[in-house]
Short mmCIF file of C-alpha atoms in Angstrom, two decimals:
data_model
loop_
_atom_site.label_atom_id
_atom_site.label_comp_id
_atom_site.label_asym_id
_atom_site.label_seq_id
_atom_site.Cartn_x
_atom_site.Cartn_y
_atom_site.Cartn_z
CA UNK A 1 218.67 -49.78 8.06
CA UNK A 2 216.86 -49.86 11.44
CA UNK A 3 214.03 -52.53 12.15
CA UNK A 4 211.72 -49.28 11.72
CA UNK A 5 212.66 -48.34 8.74
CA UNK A 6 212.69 -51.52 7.08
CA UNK A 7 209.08 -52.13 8.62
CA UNK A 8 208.26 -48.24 6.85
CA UNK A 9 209.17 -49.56 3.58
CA UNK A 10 207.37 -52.61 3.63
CA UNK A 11 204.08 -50.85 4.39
CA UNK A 12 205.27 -48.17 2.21
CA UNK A 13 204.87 -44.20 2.75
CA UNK A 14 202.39 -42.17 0.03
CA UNK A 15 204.59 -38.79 1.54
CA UNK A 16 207.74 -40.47 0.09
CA UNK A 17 206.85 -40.16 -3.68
CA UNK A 18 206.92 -35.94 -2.84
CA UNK A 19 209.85 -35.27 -4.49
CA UNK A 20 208.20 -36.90 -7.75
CA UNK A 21 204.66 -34.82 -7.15
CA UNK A 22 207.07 -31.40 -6.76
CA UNK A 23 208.60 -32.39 -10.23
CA UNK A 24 205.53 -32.97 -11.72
CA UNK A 25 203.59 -30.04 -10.08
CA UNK A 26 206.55 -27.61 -11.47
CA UNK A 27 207.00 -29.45 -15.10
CA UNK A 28 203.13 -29.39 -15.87
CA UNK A 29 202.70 -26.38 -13.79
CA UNK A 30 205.06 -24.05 -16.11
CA UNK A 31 203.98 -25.51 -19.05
CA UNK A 32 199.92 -24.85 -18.61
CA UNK A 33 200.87 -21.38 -17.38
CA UNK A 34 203.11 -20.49 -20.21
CA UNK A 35 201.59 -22.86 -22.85
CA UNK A 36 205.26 -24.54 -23.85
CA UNK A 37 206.24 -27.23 -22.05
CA UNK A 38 209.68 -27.59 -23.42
CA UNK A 39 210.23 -23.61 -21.58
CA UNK A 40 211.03 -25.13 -18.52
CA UNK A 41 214.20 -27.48 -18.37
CA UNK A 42 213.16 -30.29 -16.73
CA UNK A 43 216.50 -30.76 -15.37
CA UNK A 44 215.46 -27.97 -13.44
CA UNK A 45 212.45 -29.65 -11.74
CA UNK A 46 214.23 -32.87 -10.81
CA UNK A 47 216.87 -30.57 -9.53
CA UNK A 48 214.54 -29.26 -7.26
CA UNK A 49 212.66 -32.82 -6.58
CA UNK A 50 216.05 -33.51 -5.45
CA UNK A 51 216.40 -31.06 -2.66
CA UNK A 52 212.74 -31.93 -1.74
CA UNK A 53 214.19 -35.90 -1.19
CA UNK A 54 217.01 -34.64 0.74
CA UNK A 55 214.73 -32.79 3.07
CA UNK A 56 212.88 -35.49 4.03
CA UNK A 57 213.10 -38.40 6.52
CA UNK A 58 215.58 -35.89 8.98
CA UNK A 59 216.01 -39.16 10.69
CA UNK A 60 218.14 -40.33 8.19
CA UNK A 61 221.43 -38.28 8.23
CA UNK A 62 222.77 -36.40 5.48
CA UNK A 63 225.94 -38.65 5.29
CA UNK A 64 223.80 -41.89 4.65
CA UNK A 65 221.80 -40.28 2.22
CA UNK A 66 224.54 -39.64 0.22
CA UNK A 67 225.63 -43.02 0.60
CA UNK A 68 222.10 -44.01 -0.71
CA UNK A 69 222.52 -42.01 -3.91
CA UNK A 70 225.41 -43.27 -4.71
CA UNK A 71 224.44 -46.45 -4.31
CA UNK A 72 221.60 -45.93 -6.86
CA UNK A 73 223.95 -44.16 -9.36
CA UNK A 74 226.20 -46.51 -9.65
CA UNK A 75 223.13 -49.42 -10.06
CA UNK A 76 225.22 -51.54 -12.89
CA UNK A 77 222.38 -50.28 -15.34
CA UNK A 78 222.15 -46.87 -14.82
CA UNK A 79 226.02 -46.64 -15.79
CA UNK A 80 225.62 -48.61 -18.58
CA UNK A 81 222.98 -46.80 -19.71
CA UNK A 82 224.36 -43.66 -19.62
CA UNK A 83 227.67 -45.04 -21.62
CA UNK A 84 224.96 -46.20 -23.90
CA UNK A 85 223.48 -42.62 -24.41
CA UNK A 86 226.63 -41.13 -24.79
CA UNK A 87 228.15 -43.71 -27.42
CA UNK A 88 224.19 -43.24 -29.44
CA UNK A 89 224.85 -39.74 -29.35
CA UNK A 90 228.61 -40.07 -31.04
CA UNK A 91 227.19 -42.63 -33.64
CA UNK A 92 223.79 -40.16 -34.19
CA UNK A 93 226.73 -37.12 -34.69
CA UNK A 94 228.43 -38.51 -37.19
CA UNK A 95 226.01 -40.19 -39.10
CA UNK A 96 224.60 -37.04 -39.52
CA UNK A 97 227.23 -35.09 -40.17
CA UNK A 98 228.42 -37.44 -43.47
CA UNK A 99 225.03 -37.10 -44.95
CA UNK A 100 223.58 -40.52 -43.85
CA UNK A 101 219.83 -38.28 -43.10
CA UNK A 102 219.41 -37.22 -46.29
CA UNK A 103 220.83 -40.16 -48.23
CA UNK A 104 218.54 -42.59 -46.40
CA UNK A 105 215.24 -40.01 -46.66
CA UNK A 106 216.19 -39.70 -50.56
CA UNK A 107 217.08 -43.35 -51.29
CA UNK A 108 213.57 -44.35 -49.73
CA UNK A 109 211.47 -41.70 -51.87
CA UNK A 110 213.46 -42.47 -54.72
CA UNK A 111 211.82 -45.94 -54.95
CA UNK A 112 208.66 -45.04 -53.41
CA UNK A 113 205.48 -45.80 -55.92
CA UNK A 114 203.26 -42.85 -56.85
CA UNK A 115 199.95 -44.57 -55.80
CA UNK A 116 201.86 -45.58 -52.60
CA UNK A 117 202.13 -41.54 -51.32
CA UNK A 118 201.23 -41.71 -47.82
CA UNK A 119 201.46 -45.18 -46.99
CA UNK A 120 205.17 -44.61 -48.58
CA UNK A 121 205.52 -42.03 -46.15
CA UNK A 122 204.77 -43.98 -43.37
CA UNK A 123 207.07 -46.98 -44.07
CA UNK A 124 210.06 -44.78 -44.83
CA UNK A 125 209.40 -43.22 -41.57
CA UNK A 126 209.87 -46.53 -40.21
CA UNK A 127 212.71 -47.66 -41.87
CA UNK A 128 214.61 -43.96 -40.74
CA UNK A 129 213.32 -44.25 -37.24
CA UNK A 130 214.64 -47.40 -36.60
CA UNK A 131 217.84 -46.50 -38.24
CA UNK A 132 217.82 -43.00 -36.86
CA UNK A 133 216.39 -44.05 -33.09
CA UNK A 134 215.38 -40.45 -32.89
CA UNK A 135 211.38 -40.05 -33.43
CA UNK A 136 212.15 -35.87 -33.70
CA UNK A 137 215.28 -36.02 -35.93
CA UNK A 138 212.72 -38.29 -38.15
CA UNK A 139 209.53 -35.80 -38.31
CA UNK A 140 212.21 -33.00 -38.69
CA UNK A 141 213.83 -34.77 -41.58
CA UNK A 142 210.07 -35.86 -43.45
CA UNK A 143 207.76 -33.44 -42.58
CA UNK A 144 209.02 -30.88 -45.32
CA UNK A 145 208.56 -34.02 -47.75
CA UNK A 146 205.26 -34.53 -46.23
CA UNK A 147 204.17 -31.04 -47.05
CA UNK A 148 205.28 -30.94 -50.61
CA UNK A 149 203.87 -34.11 -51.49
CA UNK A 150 200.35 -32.98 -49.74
CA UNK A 151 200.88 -29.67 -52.39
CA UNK A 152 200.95 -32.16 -55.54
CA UNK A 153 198.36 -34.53 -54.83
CA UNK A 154 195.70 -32.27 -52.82
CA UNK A 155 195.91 -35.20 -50.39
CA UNK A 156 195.22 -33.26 -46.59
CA UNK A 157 198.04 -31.72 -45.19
CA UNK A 158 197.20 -32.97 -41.74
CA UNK A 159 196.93 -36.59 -42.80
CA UNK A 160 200.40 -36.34 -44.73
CA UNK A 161 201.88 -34.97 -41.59
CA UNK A 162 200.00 -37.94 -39.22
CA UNK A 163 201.99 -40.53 -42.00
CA UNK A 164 205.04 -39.50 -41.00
CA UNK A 165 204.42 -38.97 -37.17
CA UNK A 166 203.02 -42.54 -37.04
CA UNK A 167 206.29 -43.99 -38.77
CA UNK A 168 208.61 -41.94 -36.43
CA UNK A 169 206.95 -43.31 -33.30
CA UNK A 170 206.93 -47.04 -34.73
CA UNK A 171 210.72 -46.86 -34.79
CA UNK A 172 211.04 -44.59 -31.59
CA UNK A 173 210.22 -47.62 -29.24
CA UNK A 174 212.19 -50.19 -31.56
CA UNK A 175 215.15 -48.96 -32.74
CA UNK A 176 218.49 -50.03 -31.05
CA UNK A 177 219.94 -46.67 -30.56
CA UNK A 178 216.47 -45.48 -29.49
CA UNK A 179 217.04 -43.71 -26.12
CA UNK A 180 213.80 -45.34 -25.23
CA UNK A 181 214.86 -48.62 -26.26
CA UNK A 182 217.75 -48.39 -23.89
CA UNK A 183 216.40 -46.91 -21.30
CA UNK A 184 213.63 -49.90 -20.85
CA UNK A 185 216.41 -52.52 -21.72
CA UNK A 186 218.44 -51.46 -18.91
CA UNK A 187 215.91 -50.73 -16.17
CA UNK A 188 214.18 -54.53 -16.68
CA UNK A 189 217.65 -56.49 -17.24
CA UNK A 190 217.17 -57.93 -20.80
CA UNK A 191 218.90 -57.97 -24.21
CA UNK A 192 218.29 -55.75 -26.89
CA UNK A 193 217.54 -58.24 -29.45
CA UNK A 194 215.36 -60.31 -27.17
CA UNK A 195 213.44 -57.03 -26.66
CA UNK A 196 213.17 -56.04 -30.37
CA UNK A 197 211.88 -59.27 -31.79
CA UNK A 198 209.41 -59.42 -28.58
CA UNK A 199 208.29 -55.82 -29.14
CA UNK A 200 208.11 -56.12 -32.85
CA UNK A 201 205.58 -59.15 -32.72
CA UNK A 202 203.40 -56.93 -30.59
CA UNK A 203 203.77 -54.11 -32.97
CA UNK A 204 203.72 -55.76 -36.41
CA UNK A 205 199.96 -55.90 -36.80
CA UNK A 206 199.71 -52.06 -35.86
CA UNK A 207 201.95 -51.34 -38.27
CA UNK A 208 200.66 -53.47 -41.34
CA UNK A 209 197.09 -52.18 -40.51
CA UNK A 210 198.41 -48.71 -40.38
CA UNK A 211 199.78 -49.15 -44.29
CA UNK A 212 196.31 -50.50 -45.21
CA UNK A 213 194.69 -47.52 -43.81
CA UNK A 214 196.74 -45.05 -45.72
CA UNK A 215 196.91 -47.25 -48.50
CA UNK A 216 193.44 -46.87 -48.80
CA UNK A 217 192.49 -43.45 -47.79
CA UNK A 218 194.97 -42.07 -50.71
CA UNK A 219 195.33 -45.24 -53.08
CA UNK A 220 193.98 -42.71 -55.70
CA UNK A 221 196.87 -40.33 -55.69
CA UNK A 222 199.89 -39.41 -57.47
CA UNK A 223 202.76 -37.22 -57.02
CA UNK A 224 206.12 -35.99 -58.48
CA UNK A 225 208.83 -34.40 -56.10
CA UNK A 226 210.61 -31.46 -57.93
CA UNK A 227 213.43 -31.56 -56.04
CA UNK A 228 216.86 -33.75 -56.88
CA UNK A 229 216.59 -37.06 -54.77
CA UNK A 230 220.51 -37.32 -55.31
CA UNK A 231 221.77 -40.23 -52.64
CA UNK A 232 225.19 -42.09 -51.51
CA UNK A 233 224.32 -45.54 -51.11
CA UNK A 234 227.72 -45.72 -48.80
CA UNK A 235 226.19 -43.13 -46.47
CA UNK A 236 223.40 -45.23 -45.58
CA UNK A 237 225.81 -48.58 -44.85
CA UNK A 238 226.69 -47.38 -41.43
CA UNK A 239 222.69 -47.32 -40.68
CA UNK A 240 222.51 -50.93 -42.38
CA UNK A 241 225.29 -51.73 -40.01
CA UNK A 242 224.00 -50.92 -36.64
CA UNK A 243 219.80 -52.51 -37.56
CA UNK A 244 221.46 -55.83 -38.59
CA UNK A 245 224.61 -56.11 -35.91
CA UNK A 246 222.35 -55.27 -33.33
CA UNK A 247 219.49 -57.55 -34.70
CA UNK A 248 221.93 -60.35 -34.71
CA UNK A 249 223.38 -59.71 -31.18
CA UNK A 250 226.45 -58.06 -31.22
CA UNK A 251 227.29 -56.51 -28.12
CA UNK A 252 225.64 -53.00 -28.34
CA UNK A 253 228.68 -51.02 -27.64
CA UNK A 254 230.34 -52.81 -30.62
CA UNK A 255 227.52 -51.71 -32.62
CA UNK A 256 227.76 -48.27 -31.88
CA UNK A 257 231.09 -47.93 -32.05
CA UNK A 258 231.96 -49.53 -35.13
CA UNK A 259 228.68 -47.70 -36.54
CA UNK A 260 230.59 -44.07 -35.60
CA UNK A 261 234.24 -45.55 -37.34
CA UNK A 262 232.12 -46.54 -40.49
CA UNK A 263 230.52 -42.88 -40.47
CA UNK A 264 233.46 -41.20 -39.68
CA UNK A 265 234.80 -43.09 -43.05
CA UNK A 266 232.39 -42.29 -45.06
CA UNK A 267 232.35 -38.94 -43.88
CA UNK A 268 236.05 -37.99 -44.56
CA UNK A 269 236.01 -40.10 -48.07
CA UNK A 270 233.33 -38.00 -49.37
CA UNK A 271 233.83 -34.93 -48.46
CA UNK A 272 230.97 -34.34 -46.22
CA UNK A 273 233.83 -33.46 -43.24
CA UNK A 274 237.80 -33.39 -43.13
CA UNK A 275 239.87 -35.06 -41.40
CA UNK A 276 240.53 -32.76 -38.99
CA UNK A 277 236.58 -32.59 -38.12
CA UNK A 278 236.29 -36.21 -36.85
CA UNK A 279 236.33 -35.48 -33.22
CA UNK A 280 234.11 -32.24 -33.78
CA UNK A 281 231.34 -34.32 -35.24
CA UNK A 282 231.69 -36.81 -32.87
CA UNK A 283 231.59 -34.40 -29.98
CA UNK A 284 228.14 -32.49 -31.24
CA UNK A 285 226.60 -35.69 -31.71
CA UNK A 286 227.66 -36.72 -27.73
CA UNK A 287 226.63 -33.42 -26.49
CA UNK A 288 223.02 -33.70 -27.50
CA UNK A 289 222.86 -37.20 -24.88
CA UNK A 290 224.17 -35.05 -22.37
CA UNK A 291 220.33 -33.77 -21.09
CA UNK A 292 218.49 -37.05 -20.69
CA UNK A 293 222.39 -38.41 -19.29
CA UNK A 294 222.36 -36.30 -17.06
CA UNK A 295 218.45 -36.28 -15.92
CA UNK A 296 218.81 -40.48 -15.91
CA UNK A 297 221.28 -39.72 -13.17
CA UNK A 298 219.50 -37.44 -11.05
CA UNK A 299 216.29 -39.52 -11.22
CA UNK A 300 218.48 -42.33 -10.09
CA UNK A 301 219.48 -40.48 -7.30
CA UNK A 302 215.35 -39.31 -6.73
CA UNK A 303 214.19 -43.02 -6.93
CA UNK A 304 217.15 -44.49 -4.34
CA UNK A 305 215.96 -41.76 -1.69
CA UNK A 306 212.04 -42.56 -2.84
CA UNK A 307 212.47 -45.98 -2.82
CA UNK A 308 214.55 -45.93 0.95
CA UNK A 309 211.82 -43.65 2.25
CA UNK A 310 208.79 -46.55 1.24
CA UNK A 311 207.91 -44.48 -2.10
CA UNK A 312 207.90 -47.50 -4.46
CA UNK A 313 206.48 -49.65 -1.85
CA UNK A 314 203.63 -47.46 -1.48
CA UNK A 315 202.84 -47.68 -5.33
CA UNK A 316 203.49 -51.11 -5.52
CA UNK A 317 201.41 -51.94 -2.67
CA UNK A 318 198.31 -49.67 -4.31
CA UNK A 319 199.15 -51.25 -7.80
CA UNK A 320 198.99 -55.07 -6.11
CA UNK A 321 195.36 -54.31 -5.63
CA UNK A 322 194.46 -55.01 -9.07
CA UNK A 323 196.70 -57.29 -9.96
CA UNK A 324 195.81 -60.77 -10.80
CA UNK A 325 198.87 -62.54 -12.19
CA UNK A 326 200.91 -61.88 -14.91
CA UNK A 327 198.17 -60.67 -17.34
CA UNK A 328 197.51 -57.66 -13.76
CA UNK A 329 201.03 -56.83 -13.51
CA UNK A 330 201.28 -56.24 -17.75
CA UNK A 331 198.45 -54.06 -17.14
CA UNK A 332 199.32 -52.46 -14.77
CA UNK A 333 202.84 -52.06 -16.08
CA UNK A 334 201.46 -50.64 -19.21
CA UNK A 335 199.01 -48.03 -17.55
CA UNK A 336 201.90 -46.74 -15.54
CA UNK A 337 204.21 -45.96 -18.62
CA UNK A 338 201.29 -44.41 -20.39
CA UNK A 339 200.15 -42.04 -17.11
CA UNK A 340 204.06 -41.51 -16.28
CA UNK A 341 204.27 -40.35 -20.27
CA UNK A 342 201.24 -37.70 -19.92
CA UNK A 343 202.52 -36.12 -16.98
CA UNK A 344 206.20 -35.66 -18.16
CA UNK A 345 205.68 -35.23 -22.06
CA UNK A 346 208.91 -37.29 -22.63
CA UNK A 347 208.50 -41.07 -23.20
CA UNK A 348 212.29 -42.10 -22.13
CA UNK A 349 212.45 -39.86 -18.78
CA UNK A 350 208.54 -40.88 -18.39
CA UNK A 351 210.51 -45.13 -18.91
CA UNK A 352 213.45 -44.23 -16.66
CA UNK A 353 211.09 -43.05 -13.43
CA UNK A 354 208.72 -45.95 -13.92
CA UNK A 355 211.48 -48.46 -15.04
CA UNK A 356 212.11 -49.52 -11.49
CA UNK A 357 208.38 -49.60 -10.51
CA UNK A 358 208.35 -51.94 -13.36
CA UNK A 359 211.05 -54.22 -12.41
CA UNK A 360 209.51 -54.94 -8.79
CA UNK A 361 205.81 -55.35 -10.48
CA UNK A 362 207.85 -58.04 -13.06
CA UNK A 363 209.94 -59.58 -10.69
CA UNK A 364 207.13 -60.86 -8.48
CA UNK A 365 204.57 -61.60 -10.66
CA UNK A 366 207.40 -63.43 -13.03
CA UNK A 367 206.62 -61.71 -15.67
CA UNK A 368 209.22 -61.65 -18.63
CA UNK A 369 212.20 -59.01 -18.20
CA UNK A 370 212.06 -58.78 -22.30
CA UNK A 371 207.79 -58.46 -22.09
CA UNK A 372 207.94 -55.53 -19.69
CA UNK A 373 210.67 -53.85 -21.23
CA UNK A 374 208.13 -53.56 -24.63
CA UNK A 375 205.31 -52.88 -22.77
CA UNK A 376 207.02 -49.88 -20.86
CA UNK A 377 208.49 -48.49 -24.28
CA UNK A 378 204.73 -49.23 -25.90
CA UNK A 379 202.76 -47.44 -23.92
CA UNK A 380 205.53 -44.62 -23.24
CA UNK A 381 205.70 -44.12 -27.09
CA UNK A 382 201.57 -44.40 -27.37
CA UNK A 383 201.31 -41.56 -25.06
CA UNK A 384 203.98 -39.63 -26.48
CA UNK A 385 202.73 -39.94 -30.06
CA UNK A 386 199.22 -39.00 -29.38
CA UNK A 387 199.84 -35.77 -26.60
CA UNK A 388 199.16 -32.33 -28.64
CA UNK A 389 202.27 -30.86 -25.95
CA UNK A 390 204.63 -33.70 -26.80
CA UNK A 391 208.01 -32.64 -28.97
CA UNK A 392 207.49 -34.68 -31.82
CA UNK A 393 203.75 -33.32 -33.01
CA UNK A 394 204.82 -29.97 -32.25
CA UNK A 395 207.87 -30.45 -34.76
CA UNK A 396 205.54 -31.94 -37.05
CA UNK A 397 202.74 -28.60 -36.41
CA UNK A 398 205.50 -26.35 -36.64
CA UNK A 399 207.38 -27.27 -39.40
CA UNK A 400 203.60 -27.69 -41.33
CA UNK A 401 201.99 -24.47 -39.85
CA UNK A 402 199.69 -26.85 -38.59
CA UNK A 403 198.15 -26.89 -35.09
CA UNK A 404 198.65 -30.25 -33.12
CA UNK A 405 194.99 -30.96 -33.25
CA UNK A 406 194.79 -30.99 -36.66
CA UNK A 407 197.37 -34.07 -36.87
CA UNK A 408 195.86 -36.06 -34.62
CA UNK A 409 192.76 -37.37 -36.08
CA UNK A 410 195.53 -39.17 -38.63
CA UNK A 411 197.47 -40.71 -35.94
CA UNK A 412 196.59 -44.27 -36.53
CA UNK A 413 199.48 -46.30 -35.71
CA UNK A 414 199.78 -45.02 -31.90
CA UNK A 415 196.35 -45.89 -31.26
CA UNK A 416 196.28 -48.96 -33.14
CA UNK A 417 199.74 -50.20 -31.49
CA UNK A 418 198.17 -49.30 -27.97
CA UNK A 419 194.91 -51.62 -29.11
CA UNK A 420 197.30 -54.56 -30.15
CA UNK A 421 199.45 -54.67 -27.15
CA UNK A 422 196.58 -54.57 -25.11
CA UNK A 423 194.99 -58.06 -27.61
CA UNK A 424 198.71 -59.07 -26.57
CA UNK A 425 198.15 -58.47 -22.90
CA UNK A 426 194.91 -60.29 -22.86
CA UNK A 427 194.81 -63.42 -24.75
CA UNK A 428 198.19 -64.14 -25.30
CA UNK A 429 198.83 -67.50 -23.69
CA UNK A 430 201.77 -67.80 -20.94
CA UNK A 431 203.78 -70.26 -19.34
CA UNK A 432 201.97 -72.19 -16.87
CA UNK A 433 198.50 -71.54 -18.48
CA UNK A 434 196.75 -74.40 -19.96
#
């Protein structure tokens, strides 16, 4: 790199981050003029944000822009996150496919108190978020429950529905096959359990407050589902298996993998698939990680050019402005996931194009690679719980004939885990402080 270059990306370049305002122009653009915006692929967008990269900074020749690309592609953590995707997606196929949904959403109704209704709801869309990692597969799987149990008690619709979105964002940005999870893992350079138990201190009071409210607001109720809560206690083992292996810090692709054997298992010695289906089921389930694989890769490729053109210098210098220490950059780190999040409407793309960002603010202000990681999957899944254009509370207003507005008066937990990270952020003592 030339002495002018290197003197452009110190001062940094507000024209470099382009290709990131042409993504975002076209993403939210589409989606306020046709009022969906899951019409436009984003792949599409950050396909075009790439050309718009390559076009710019002609000084640069083509040749060493590729170079640059590649360079960012094949970052140590972007590859293994995008193994990690793809071995989440096999596991996520094949639990599926040997009935490990439905055993684990009948096994936790089965046992769920009658005066406990909502609040039940909630925690059971914990437990099969975290075990799921999918915050959409979790509302699609509950919601139905949600509206039946809302027809026998009389309790609101709307706040049956806001139960269950509240527990399937409380295990979007903890589980260990969360895309999420990995995606802020990878991009700050920590473990996965070191993450978890630091993110799950943060969360925990959300969470136990968010019972209490539900608890209360419906303590009167009682309920009876009609329908046969029939479970396999051996489908849900291979959930079991990943939680605890990855809580206790076996290597993640250990997890997975033996997680996908167990299902596969199961699967065949049930019934729920032959033999001869194994690397069908295996194959839809990888399929499904191919979209955010394949957009982690070309926003990898978006942030090397950005970055090489003064892009994240530029931001970083602006965000310095008002930071103050580590307590600044946690702020600051947090109020970029959440803005990132509202722009893009998807909390692990909205992780992997501020993950970087975050990893320069963290690295010089010495904040904790395990801190930031929560705080950028936090306020990622804040955003993405509470935005009426967001997947997972239009699932939940479809599948209710409900309209997104009506849920979110009910959604407790994402505001309440927003206010406790932000208790976190301010009076939590640090290293260094007396």
């Amino acid at each position: 790199m030339s002495s002018e270059n290197n003197n452009t990306v110190t001062k940094g370049r507000a024209i470099a981050l382009l290709p990131i305002g042409i993504f975002l122009a076209l993403f939210l653009g589409m989606g306020i003029v046709t009022g969906d915006f899951y019409k436009t692929p984003a792949i599409v967008c950050f396909l075009i944000a790439l050309c718009v990269a390559f076009l710019q900074n002609p000084k640069v020749p083509f040749g060493e822009k590729l170079k640059i690309i590649a360079k960012g592609v094949g970052d140590e953590n972007i590859i293994t996150m995008c193994l990690i995707f793809l071995s989440a997606g096999a596991f996520s196929g094949t639990v599926s496919a040997s009935g490990g949904v439905e055993s684990t959403v009948n096994l936790g109704l089965s046992v769920l108190p009658a005066p406990f209704a909502v609040a039940g709801l909630f925690v059971i869309g914990c437990f099969i978020s975290v075990s799921m990692g999918t915050s959409v597969g979790t509302v699609a799987a509950l919601t139905p429950i949600a509206v039946e149990i809302s027809n026998k008690t009389g309790f609101n619709l709307a706040l049956c529905v806001g139960a269950v979105m509240c527990g399937a964002m409380f295990g979007d940005n903890l589980s260990m096959i969360s895309d999420t999870t990995i995606a802020a893992v990878k991009t700050q350079g920590c473990n996965m359990k070191d993450k978890f138990k630091e993110n799950f201190l943060i969360v925990l009071p959300a969470a136990l407050l968010t019972v209490i409210i539900f608890f209360l607001l419906t303590r009167n109720g009682n309920f009876e589902v009609a329908e046969d809560l029939a479970y396999n206690f051996w489908k849900v083992v291979p959930y079991l298996f990943v939680l605890i292996g990855a809580l206790i810090g076996i290597n993640v692709f250990i997890v997975l993998i033996g997680g996908t054997v167990l299902s596969l298992i199961v699967g065949v010695a049930t019934g729920a698939f032959p033999l001869s289906d194994v690397f069908v089921v295996m194959g839809d389930g990888v399929t499904g990680m191919y979209d955010i694989t394949v957009i982690s890769i070309i926003v990898a490729c978006i942030v090397s050019l950005v970055k090489e053109y003064g892009g994240i210098q530029f931001v970083l210098n602006v965000i310095r402005k008002g930071i103050k220490g580590q307590r600044g950059a946690e702020l600051g780190i947090a109020g970029l996931a959440l803005v990132v999040d509202a722009c893009t409407a998807n909390n692990t793309v909205a992780i992997v194009m501020a993950g970087p960002i975050a990893k320069e603010i963290s690295d010089e202000n010495g904040v904790d690679p395990k801190r930031s990681a929560s705080l950028l999957d936090i306020f990622s899944s804040v955003g993405q719980g509470m935005i009426p254009y967001g997947a997972q509370l239009l699932t939940a207003a479809t599948l209710a004939s409900l309209s997104p507005v009506d849920i979110m008066p009910y959604l407790f937990y994402p505001v309440l885990m927003a206010v406790s990270a932000f208790v976190f952020i301010m009076f939590r003592k640090r290293s260094g402080e007396a």
